[in-house]
Short mmCIF file of N, CA, C and O in Angstrom, two decimals:
data_model
loop_
_atom_site.label_atom_id
_atom_site.label_comp_id
_atom_site.label_asym_id
_atom_site.label_seq_id
_atom_site.Cartn_x
_atom_site.Cartn_y
_atom_site.Cartn_z
N MET A 1 7.06 -65.01 -14.73
CA MET A 1 6.96 -63.52 -13.86
C MET A 1 5.59 -62.77 -14.87
O MET A 1 6.35 -62.61 -15.84
N HIS A 2 5.00 -62.35 -13.95
CA HIS A 2 4.00 -61.60 -15.15
C HIS A 2 3.91 -59.71 -14.63
O HIS A 2 4.38 -59.63 -13.51
N ILE A 3 4.55 -59.33 -15.70
CA ILE A 3 4.81 -58.20 -15.73
C ILE A 3 3.17 -57.25 -16.16
O ILE A 3 2.67 -58.43 -17.80
N SER A 4 2.95 -56.44 -15.48
CA SER A 4 1.35 -55.89 -16.32
C SER A 4 1.65 -54.29 -16.39
O SER A 4 3.01 -53.60 -16.28
N LYS A 5 0.94 -54.05 -17.37
CA LYS A 5 1.25 -52.28 -18.19
C LYS A 5 0.50 -51.53 -17.02
O LYS A 5 -0.91 -51.42 -16.60
N TYR A 6 0.87 -50.65 -16.67
CA TYR A 6 0.81 -49.68 -15.39
C TYR A 6 -0.44 -48.97 -16.29
O TYR A 6 -0.40 -48.34 -17.06
N GLU A 7 -2.04 -48.20 -15.75
CA GLU A 7 -2.77 -47.53 -16.33
C GLU A 7 -2.93 -46.47 -15.81
O GLU A 7 -3.43 -46.60 -14.28
N PRO A 8 -2.51 -44.74 -15.93
CA PRO A 8 -2.25 -44.60 -14.89
C PRO A 8 -3.46 -43.84 -14.61
O PRO A 8 -4.58 -43.89 -15.79
N GLU A 9 -4.53 -43.37 -13.33
CA GLU A 9 -5.80 -42.89 -13.15
C GLU A 9 -6.17 -41.40 -13.81
O GLU A 9 -7.05 -41.45 -14.14
N PHE A 10 -5.18 -40.40 -13.76
CA PHE A 10 -5.45 -39.29 -14.14
C PHE A 10 -4.46 -38.88 -15.36
O PHE A 10 -3.59 -39.78 -15.46
N PRO A 11 -4.39 -38.45 -16.13
CA PRO A 11 -3.35 -38.30 -17.21
C PRO A 11 -2.73 -36.97 -17.09
O PRO A 11 -2.97 -35.61 -15.23
N PRO A 12 -1.77 -36.89 -17.49
CA PRO A 12 -0.36 -36.87 -16.87
C PRO A 12 -0.71 -34.84 -17.16
O PRO A 12 -1.44 -34.55 -18.04
N VAL A 13 0.10 -34.06 -16.53
CA VAL A 13 -0.21 -32.16 -16.67
C VAL A 13 0.59 -31.83 -17.69
O VAL A 13 1.62 -32.66 -17.69
N GLU A 14 -0.07 -31.85 -18.19
CA GLU A 14 0.91 -31.21 -19.82
C GLU A 14 1.38 -29.50 -19.46
O GLU A 14 3.04 -29.51 -19.64
N PHE A 15 1.41 -28.78 -18.60
CA PHE A 15 1.98 -27.16 -18.11
C PHE A 15 1.70 -27.26 -17.34
O PHE A 15 0.69 -26.81 -16.23
N PHE A 16 2.89 -25.20 -16.45
CA PHE A 16 2.98 -25.15 -15.79
C PHE A 16 2.23 -24.38 -15.56
O PHE A 16 3.67 -24.00 -16.36
N ILE A 17 1.96 -23.37 -14.67
CA ILE A 17 1.84 -21.78 -15.22
C ILE A 17 2.50 -21.82 -13.59
O ILE A 17 2.83 -21.30 -12.54
N THR A 18 3.66 -20.06 -14.44
CA THR A 18 5.03 -20.89 -13.63
C THR A 18 4.42 -18.53 -13.53
O THR A 18 4.51 -17.37 -14.24
N ARG A 19 4.53 -18.11 -11.75
CA ARG A 19 4.48 -16.66 -11.33
C ARG A 19 5.32 -16.22 -10.39
O ARG A 19 5.88 -17.16 -10.56
N PHE A 20 5.85 -15.21 -11.16
CA PHE A 20 7.32 -14.62 -9.94
C PHE A 20 6.71 -12.88 -10.01
O PHE A 20 5.99 -12.12 -10.09
N PHE A 21 7.55 -12.69 -8.79
CA PHE A 21 6.71 -11.77 -7.75
C PHE A 21 7.35 -11.14 -7.62
O PHE A 21 8.58 -11.69 -7.35
N VAL A 22 7.46 -9.48 -7.19
CA VAL A 22 8.00 -9.00 -6.51
C VAL A 22 7.40 -8.36 -5.78
O VAL A 22 6.50 -7.76 -5.82
N ASP A 23 8.15 -9.06 -4.19
CA ASP A 23 6.70 -8.14 -3.33
C ASP A 23 5.81 -8.94 -3.95
O ASP A 23 5.14 -10.19 -3.85
N ASN A 24 3.92 -7.83 -3.69
CA ASN A 24 3.33 -9.05 -3.84
C ASN A 24 2.67 -7.94 -5.28
O ASN A 24 0.58 -8.57 -5.93
N GLN A 25 3.46 -7.91 -6.74
CA GLN A 25 3.45 -7.81 -7.85
C GLN A 25 3.63 -8.52 -8.85
O GLN A 25 4.76 -8.57 -8.29
N CYS A 26 2.14 -9.23 -9.22
CA CYS A 26 3.13 -10.18 -11.12
C CYS A 26 4.07 -9.38 -11.56
O CYS A 26 3.49 -8.82 -12.26
N LEU A 27 5.79 -9.67 -11.90
CA LEU A 27 6.29 -9.37 -12.32
C LEU A 27 6.09 -9.74 -14.02
O LEU A 27 6.22 -9.26 -15.53
N PHE A 28 6.29 -11.03 -13.86
CA PHE A 28 6.14 -12.15 -15.08
C PHE A 28 5.67 -13.56 -15.08
O PHE A 28 5.01 -14.00 -13.71
N GLU A 29 4.39 -13.65 -15.65
CA GLU A 29 3.54 -15.23 -15.64
C GLU A 29 4.78 -15.72 -17.81
O GLU A 29 4.07 -15.67 -18.56
N GLN A 30 4.48 -17.06 -16.94
CA GLN A 30 4.45 -18.36 -18.48
C GLN A 30 3.80 -19.33 -18.24
O GLN A 30 4.01 -20.02 -16.41
N GLU A 31 3.96 -19.57 -18.70
CA GLU A 31 3.92 -21.50 -18.89
C GLU A 31 4.18 -22.60 -19.60
O GLU A 31 5.56 -22.28 -20.42
N THR A 32 4.61 -23.78 -18.62
CA THR A 32 6.31 -24.25 -18.98
C THR A 32 5.90 -25.48 -18.49
O THR A 32 4.73 -26.27 -18.14
N LYS A 33 6.95 -26.77 -19.59
CA LYS A 33 6.15 -27.97 -18.89
C LYS A 33 7.17 -28.89 -17.93
O LYS A 33 6.52 -29.69 -18.32
N VAL A 34 8.15 -28.06 -17.63
CA VAL A 34 8.29 -28.66 -15.93
C VAL A 34 8.04 -26.85 -15.17
O VAL A 34 7.90 -25.99 -15.38
N PRO A 35 8.18 -27.77 -13.81
CA PRO A 35 7.83 -26.47 -13.34
C PRO A 35 9.41 -26.35 -13.03
O PRO A 35 10.44 -26.20 -12.26
N LEU A 36 9.57 -24.29 -12.72
CA LEU A 36 10.31 -23.76 -12.39
C LEU A 36 10.60 -23.47 -10.87
O LEU A 36 9.57 -22.59 -10.41
N PRO A 37 11.54 -23.43 -10.65
CA PRO A 37 11.48 -23.40 -9.30
C PRO A 37 11.73 -21.64 -8.69
O PRO A 37 12.08 -21.53 -9.36
N THR A 38 10.81 -20.83 -7.30
CA THR A 38 11.19 -19.92 -7.14
C THR A 38 11.28 -19.83 -6.22
O THR A 38 10.23 -19.88 -5.62
N LEU A 39 12.25 -18.50 -5.58
CA LEU A 39 12.22 -18.82 -4.68
C LEU A 39 12.39 -16.90 -3.96
O LEU A 39 11.51 -15.88 -4.72
N ILE A 40 12.18 -16.98 -3.04
CA ILE A 40 11.09 -15.60 -2.28
C ILE A 40 12.82 -15.12 -0.94
O ILE A 40 12.78 -15.89 -0.64
N LYS A 41 12.71 -13.69 -1.14
CA LYS A 41 13.64 -13.56 -0.39
C LYS A 41 12.92 -14.21 1.21
O LYS A 41 12.20 -14.40 1.91
N GLY A 42 14.19 -14.49 1.90
CA GLY A 42 13.71 -15.46 3.57
C GLY A 42 14.00 -16.33 3.68
O GLY A 42 14.06 -17.38 4.72
N ASP A 43 13.88 -17.30 1.46
CA ASP A 43 13.60 -18.84 1.74
C ASP A 43 15.14 -19.41 2.88
O ASP A 43 16.19 -19.02 2.12
N ALA A 44 14.99 -20.55 2.75
CA ALA A 44 16.78 -21.36 3.09
C ALA A 44 16.66 -22.29 1.83
O ALA A 44 15.63 -23.16 2.46
N ILE A 45 17.13 -22.61 1.67
CA ILE A 45 17.86 -23.18 0.30
C ILE A 45 19.57 -24.25 1.08
O ILE A 45 20.04 -23.88 2.41
N GLU A 46 19.75 -25.44 0.97
CA GLU A 46 21.23 -26.41 1.05
C GLU A 46 21.91 -26.15 -0.62
O GLU A 46 21.02 -26.90 -1.27
N ILE A 47 22.69 -26.20 -0.43
CA ILE A 47 22.83 -26.68 -1.72
C ILE A 47 24.82 -27.64 -1.29
O ILE A 47 25.46 -26.32 -0.21
N PHE A 48 25.24 -27.84 -1.78
CA PHE A 48 26.24 -29.09 -1.42
C PHE A 48 26.55 -29.03 0.17
O PHE A 48 27.99 -28.76 1.02
N GLY A 49 25.49 -29.39 0.83
CA GLY A 49 25.71 -29.35 2.35
C GLY A 49 25.81 -28.40 3.36
O GLY A 49 25.74 -28.26 4.86
N ILE A 50 26.03 -27.02 2.88
CA ILE A 50 25.33 -25.29 3.35
C ILE A 50 24.55 -24.66 3.05
O ILE A 50 23.71 -25.30 1.91
N LYS A 51 24.39 -24.15 4.64
CA LYS A 51 22.51 -24.09 3.82
C LYS A 51 23.17 -22.15 3.75
O LYS A 51 23.26 -21.45 4.35
N TYR A 52 22.00 -21.47 2.97
CA TYR A 52 22.30 -19.92 2.03
C TYR A 52 20.64 -19.45 2.86
O TYR A 52 19.20 -21.04 2.76
N ASN A 53 20.59 -18.69 2.88
CA ASN A 53 19.19 -17.14 2.87
C ASN A 53 18.90 -16.96 1.59
O ASN A 53 19.77 -16.88 1.62
N VAL A 54 17.73 -16.67 0.67
CA VAL A 54 17.49 -15.78 -0.33
C VAL A 54 17.91 -14.04 0.53
O VAL A 54 16.78 -14.41 1.47
N ASP A 55 19.05 -13.60 0.58
CA ASP A 55 19.11 -11.96 0.68
C ASP A 55 18.00 -10.54 -0.28
O ASP A 55 17.48 -10.49 0.71
N THR A 56 17.58 -11.25 -1.81
CA THR A 56 17.62 -10.56 -2.71
C THR A 56 17.65 -10.91 -4.17
O THR A 56 18.05 -12.47 -4.54
N ARG A 57 16.64 -10.98 -4.54
CA ARG A 57 16.56 -11.65 -6.53
C ARG A 57 15.82 -10.34 -6.87
O ARG A 57 15.53 -9.80 -7.07
N GLU A 58 17.08 -10.69 -8.19
CA GLU A 58 16.49 -9.84 -9.26
C GLU A 58 16.43 -10.80 -10.34
O GLU A 58 16.73 -11.93 -10.99
N PHE A 59 15.59 -9.70 -11.24
CA PHE A 59 14.45 -10.33 -12.88
C PHE A 59 16.17 -10.04 -14.23
O PHE A 59 15.68 -8.79 -13.70
N THR A 60 15.53 -10.41 -15.14
CA THR A 60 15.80 -9.94 -16.88
C THR A 60 14.99 -10.58 -17.62
O THR A 60 15.22 -11.40 -17.54
N ILE A 61 14.56 -9.89 -18.84
CA ILE A 61 14.00 -10.77 -19.47
C ILE A 61 14.99 -9.69 -20.70
O ILE A 61 15.37 -8.89 -20.85
N ASN A 62 15.30 -10.95 -21.84
CA ASN A 62 16.07 -10.91 -22.67
C ASN A 62 14.90 -11.98 -24.42
O ASN A 62 14.09 -12.37 -23.52
N GLU A 63 15.16 -11.57 -26.16
CA GLU A 63 14.21 -11.92 -26.75
C GLU A 63 14.43 -14.35 -26.21
O GLU A 63 13.76 -14.33 -27.62
N ASP A 64 15.57 -14.22 -25.92
CA ASP A 64 15.60 -15.92 -25.33
C ASP A 64 15.22 -16.08 -24.46
O ASP A 64 15.26 -17.45 -24.40
N ALA A 65 15.57 -14.95 -23.63
CA ALA A 65 15.47 -16.16 -22.00
C ALA A 65 15.16 -15.12 -21.27
O ALA A 65 14.87 -13.45 -20.89
N PHE A 66 14.84 -16.41 -20.50
CA PHE A 66 14.03 -15.11 -18.58
C PHE A 66 15.46 -15.63 -17.84
O PHE A 66 15.32 -17.26 -17.45
N PHE A 67 15.87 -14.68 -17.09
CA PHE A 67 16.50 -14.45 -15.79
C PHE A 67 16.05 -14.11 -14.13
O PHE A 67 15.60 -13.32 -14.19
N THR A 68 17.16 -15.20 -12.93
CA THR A 68 15.88 -14.81 -12.37
C THR A 68 17.88 -15.28 -11.64
O THR A 68 18.58 -16.19 -11.24
N VAL A 69 18.06 -14.15 -11.25
CA VAL A 69 19.27 -14.01 -9.43
C VAL A 69 19.14 -13.50 -8.63
O VAL A 69 18.53 -13.05 -8.04
N TYR A 70 19.85 -14.75 -7.36
CA TYR A 70 19.61 -15.05 -6.24
C TYR A 70 20.54 -14.70 -5.85
O TYR A 70 21.72 -15.35 -5.79
N TYR A 71 20.96 -13.64 -4.46
CA TYR A 71 21.59 -13.46 -3.80
C TYR A 71 21.77 -14.34 -2.52
O TYR A 71 20.35 -14.47 -1.73
N LEU A 72 22.64 -14.90 -2.00
CA LEU A 72 22.06 -15.60 -0.91
C LEU A 72 23.41 -14.86 0.15
O LEU A 72 24.49 -14.77 0.13
N LYS A 73 22.97 -15.62 0.99
CA LYS A 73 24.12 -15.54 2.15
C LYS A 73 23.54 -16.69 3.01
O LYS A 73 23.27 -17.15 3.72
N GLN A 74 25.37 -17.16 3.48
CA GLN A 74 25.37 -18.26 3.66
C GLN A 74 24.91 -17.95 5.12
O GLN A 74 24.73 -16.82 6.57
N GLY A 75 24.12 -18.94 5.91
CA GLY A 75 22.84 -18.91 7.35
C GLY A 75 23.28 -20.26 7.59
O GLY A 75 22.60 -20.70 8.05
#
């Protein structure tokens, strides 16, 4: 059996720019090593087989972390 080493054509992405918006105003921007999911009002998601719609979201920041709180309605 022959095993060859894979050589990617392009270099890996080192950082993602994540932006959080409230309506059309950019509230927060950061660079992260992994993409952070961001949902907006009206987005539909599925959790454990149950579908929800994002009703609202709120943001808070402290010295150690940035939090996004999503309020969901079953839909």
